[in-house]
Short mmCIF file of C-alpha atoms in Angstrom, two decimals:
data_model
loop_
_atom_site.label_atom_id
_atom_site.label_comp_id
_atom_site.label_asym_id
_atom_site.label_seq_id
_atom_site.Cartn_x
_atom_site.Cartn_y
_atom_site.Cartn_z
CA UNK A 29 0.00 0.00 0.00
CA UNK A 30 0.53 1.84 -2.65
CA UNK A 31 1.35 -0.27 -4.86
CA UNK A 32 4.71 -0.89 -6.27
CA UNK A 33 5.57 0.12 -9.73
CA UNK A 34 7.27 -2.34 -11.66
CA UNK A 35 10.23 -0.39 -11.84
CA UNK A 36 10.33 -0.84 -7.79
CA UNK A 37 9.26 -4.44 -8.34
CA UNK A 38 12.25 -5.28 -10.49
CA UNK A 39 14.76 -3.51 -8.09
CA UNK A 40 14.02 -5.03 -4.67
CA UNK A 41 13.92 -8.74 -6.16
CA UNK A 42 17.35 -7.81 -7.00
CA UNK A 43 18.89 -6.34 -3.85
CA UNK A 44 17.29 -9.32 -2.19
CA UNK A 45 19.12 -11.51 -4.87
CA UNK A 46 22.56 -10.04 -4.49
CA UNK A 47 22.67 -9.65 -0.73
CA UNK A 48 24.96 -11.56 0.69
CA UNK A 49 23.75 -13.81 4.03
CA UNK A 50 20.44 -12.13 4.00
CA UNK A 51 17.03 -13.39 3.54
CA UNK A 52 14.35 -11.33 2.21
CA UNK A 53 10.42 -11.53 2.89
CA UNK A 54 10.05 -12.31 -1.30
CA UNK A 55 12.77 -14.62 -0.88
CA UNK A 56 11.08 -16.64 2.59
CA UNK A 57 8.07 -16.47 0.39
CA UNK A 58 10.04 -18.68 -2.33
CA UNK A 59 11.34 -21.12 0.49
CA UNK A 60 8.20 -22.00 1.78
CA UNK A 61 7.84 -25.56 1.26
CA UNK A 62 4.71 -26.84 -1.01
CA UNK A 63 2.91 -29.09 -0.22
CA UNK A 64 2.54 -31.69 -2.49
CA UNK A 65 -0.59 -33.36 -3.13
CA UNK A 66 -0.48 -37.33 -3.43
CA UNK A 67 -2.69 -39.53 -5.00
CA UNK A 68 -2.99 -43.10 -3.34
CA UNK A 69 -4.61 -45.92 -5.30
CA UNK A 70 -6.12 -49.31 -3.78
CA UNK A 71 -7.86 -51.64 -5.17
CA UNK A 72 -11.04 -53.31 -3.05
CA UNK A 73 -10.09 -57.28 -4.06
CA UNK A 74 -13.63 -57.93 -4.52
CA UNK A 75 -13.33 -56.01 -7.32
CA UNK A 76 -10.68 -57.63 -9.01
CA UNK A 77 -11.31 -60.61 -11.76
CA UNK A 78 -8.48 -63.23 -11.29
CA UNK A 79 -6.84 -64.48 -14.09
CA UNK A 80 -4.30 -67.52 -14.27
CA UNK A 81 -0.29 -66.87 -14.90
CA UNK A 82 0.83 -66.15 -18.39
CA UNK A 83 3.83 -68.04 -18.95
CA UNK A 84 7.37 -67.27 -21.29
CA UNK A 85 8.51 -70.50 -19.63
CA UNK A 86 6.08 -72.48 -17.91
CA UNK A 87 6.63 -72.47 -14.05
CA UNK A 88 9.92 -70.54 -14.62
CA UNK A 89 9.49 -66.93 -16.41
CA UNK A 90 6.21 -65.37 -16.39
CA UNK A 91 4.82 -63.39 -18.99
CA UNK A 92 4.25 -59.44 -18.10
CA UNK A 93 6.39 -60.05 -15.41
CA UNK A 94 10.18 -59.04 -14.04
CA UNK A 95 12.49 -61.86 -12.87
CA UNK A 96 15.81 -62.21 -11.57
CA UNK A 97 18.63 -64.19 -12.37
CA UNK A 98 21.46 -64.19 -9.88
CA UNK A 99 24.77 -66.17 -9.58
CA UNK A 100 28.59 -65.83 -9.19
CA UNK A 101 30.51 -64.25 -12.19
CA UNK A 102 31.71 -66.46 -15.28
CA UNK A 103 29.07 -69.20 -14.64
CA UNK A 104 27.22 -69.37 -17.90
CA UNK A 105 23.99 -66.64 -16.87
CA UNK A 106 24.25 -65.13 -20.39
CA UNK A 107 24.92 -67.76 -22.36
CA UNK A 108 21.92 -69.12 -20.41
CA UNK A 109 19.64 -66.14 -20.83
CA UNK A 110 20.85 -66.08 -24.82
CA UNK A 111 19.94 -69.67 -25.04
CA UNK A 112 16.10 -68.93 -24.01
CA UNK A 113 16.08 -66.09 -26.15
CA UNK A 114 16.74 -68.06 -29.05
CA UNK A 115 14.04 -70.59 -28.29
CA UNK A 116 11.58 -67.64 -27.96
CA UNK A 117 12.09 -66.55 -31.52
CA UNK A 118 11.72 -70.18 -32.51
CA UNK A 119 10.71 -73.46 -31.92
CA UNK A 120 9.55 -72.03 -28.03
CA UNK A 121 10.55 -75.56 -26.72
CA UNK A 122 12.62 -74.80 -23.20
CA UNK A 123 15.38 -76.98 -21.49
CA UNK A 124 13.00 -78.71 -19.97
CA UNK A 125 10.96 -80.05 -23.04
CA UNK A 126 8.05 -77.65 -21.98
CA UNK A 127 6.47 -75.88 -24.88
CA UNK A 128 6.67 -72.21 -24.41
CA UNK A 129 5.64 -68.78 -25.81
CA UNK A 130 7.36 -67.71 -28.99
CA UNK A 131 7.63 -63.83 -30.42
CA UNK A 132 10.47 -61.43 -31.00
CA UNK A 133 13.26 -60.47 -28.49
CA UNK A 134 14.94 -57.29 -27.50
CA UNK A 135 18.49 -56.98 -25.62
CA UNK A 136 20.37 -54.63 -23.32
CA UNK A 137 23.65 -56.17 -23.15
CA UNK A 138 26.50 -53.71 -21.77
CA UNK A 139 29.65 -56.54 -21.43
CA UNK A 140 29.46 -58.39 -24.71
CA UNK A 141 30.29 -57.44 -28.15
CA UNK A 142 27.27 -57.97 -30.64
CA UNK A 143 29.77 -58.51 -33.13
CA UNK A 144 32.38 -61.11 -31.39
CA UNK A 145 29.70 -62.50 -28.95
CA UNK A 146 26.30 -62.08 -28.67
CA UNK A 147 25.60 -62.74 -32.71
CA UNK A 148 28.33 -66.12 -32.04
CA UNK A 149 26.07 -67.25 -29.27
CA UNK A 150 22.59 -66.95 -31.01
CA UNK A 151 24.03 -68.11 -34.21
CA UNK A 152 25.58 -71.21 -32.59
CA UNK A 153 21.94 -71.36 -30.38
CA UNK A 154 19.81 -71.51 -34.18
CA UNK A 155 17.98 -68.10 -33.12
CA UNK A 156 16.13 -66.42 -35.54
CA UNK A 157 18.17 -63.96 -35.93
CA UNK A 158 15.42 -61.65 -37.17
CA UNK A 159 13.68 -61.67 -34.39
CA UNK A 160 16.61 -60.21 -31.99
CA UNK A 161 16.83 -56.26 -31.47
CA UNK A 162 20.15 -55.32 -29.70
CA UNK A 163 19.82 -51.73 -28.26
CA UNK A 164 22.74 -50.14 -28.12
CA UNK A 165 22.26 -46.27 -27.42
CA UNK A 166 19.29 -43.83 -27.78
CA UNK A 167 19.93 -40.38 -28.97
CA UNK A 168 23.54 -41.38 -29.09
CA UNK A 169 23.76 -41.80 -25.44
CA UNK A 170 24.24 -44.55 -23.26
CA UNK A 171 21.05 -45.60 -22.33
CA UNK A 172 19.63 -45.20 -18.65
CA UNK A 173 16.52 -46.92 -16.83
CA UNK A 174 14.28 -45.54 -16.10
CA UNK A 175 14.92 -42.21 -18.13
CA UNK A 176 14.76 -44.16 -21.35
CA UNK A 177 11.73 -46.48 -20.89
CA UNK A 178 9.59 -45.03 -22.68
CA UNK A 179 12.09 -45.08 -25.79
CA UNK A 180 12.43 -49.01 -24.97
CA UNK A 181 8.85 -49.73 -24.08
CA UNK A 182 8.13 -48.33 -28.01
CA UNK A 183 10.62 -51.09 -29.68
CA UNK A 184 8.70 -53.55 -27.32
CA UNK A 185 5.74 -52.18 -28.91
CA UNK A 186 6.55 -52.04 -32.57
CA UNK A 187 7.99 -55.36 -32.05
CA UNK A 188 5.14 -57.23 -30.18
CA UNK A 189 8.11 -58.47 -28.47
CA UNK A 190 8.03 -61.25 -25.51
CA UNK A 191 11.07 -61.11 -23.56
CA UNK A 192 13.71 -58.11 -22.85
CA UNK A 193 16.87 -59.52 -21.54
CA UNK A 194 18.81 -56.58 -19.51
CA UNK A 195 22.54 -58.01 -19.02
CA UNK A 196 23.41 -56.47 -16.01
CA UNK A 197 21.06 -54.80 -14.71
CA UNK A 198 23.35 -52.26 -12.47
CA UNK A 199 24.83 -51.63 -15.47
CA UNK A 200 21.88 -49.34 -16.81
CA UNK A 201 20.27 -47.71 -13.55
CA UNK A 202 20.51 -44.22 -12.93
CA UNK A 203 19.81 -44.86 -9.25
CA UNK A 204 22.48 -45.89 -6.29
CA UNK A 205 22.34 -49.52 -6.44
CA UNK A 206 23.41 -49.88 -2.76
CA UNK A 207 19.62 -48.13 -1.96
CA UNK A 208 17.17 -50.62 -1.80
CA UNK A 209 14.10 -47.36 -1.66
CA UNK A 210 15.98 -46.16 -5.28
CA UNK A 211 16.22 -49.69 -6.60
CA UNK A 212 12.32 -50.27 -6.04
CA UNK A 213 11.78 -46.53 -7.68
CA UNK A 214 13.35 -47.90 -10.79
CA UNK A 215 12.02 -51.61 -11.47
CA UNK A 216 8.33 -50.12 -10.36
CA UNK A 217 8.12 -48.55 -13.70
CA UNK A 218 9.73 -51.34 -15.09
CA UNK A 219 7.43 -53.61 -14.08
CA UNK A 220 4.16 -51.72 -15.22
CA UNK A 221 5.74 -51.97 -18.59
CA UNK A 222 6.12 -55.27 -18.73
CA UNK A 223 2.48 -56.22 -17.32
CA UNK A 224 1.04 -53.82 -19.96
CA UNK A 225 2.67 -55.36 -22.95
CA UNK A 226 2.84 -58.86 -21.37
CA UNK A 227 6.21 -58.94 -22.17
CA UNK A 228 8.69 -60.88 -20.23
CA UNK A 229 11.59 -59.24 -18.57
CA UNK A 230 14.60 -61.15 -17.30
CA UNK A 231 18.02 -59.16 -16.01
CA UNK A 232 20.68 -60.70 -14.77
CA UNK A 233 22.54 -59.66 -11.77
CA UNK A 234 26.76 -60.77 -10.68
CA UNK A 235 27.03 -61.65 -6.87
CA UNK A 236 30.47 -60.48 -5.40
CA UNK A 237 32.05 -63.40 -4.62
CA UNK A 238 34.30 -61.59 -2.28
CA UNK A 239 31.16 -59.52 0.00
CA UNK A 240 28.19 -61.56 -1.23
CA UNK A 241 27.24 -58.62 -2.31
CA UNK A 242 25.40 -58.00 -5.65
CA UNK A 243 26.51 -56.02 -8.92
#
């Protein structure tokens, strides 16, 4: 009261910009925390229509789904994964003589060449070749989960593929892998993906033989 002009406007927000160790009033008013609305969902289970498990690999790797496979360095869990991935795009017939689900396959593979390796393995494993999508960087960049989902979740989708192998995991998180509240931030996403395009995800995680630790 009156009221500034803009002239005066502009010049206090910049004393109270430049001065050193003080706080203005227009500056507090910026600091005041705000509060953040939230939006909870639940689901009454009454509600819900059950449905059985979709399978990749019956009793093993469900469809829509994330799993896990863990184990000590140098013991085969690529070769393994790359073995299933080239049943997928064919005959769908798994180690264990159960028939599975057959479709298209995309890869995240940050320790083996495609070149010298991963195209050696399939090759050797009768993959259909066709049917394999190595992703190797987006927008030139090495590519980060869960900031590039939505790049990945559109190659699932123009693919109609069933399985995404991520080999290692830690190797594409943006978040501290030693949090277990940052992991679960990360795979959430993740997992939503995979539900809505029923499409199989499998990563692969190294235990340190040395902590028992994983990387």
């Amino acid at each position: 009261q009156p009221q500034w002009t803009e002239a005066e406007l502009i010049h206090k927000i910049n004393n109270a910009l430049i001065a050193p160790g003080q706080d203005s009033d227009l500056l507090n008013e910026k600091k005041k925390p705000v509060q953040k609305q939230t939006t909870t969902t639940v689901i009454k289970l009454s509600t819900v229509t059950p449905r059985p498990v979709q399978w990749l690999w019956p009793g093993w790797i469900p469809l829509g789904k994330l799993s896990v496979l863990d184990g000590d360095p140098d013991l085969g869990k690529s070769t393994l994964l790359l073995d299933i991935a080239a049943r997928v795009t064919t005959h769908g017939t798994m180690p264990n003589n159960i028939q599975g689900t057959t479709g298209e396959v995309i890869i995240l593979s940050a320790e083996d060449g495609i070149e010298d390796t991963i195209y050696h393995r399939l090759n050797a494993a009768n993959a259909d070749l066709e049917k394999i999508h190595v992703i190797t960087e987006i927008d030139s960049l090495p590519v980060v989960i869960p900031a590039h989902l939505d790049q990945i979740e559109s190659i699932i989708k123009e693919h109609q593929a069933k399985l995404l192998i991520i080999d290692p995991l830690t190797a594409y998180l943006a978040a501290d892998t030693r949090s277990d509240q940052d992991i679960r931030k990360t795979l959430h996403p993740l997992a939503k993906m995979a539900q809505k395009h029923t499409c199989s995800v499998v990563y692969l995680r190294h235990l340190n033989k040395s902590t028992g630790t994983i990387n």
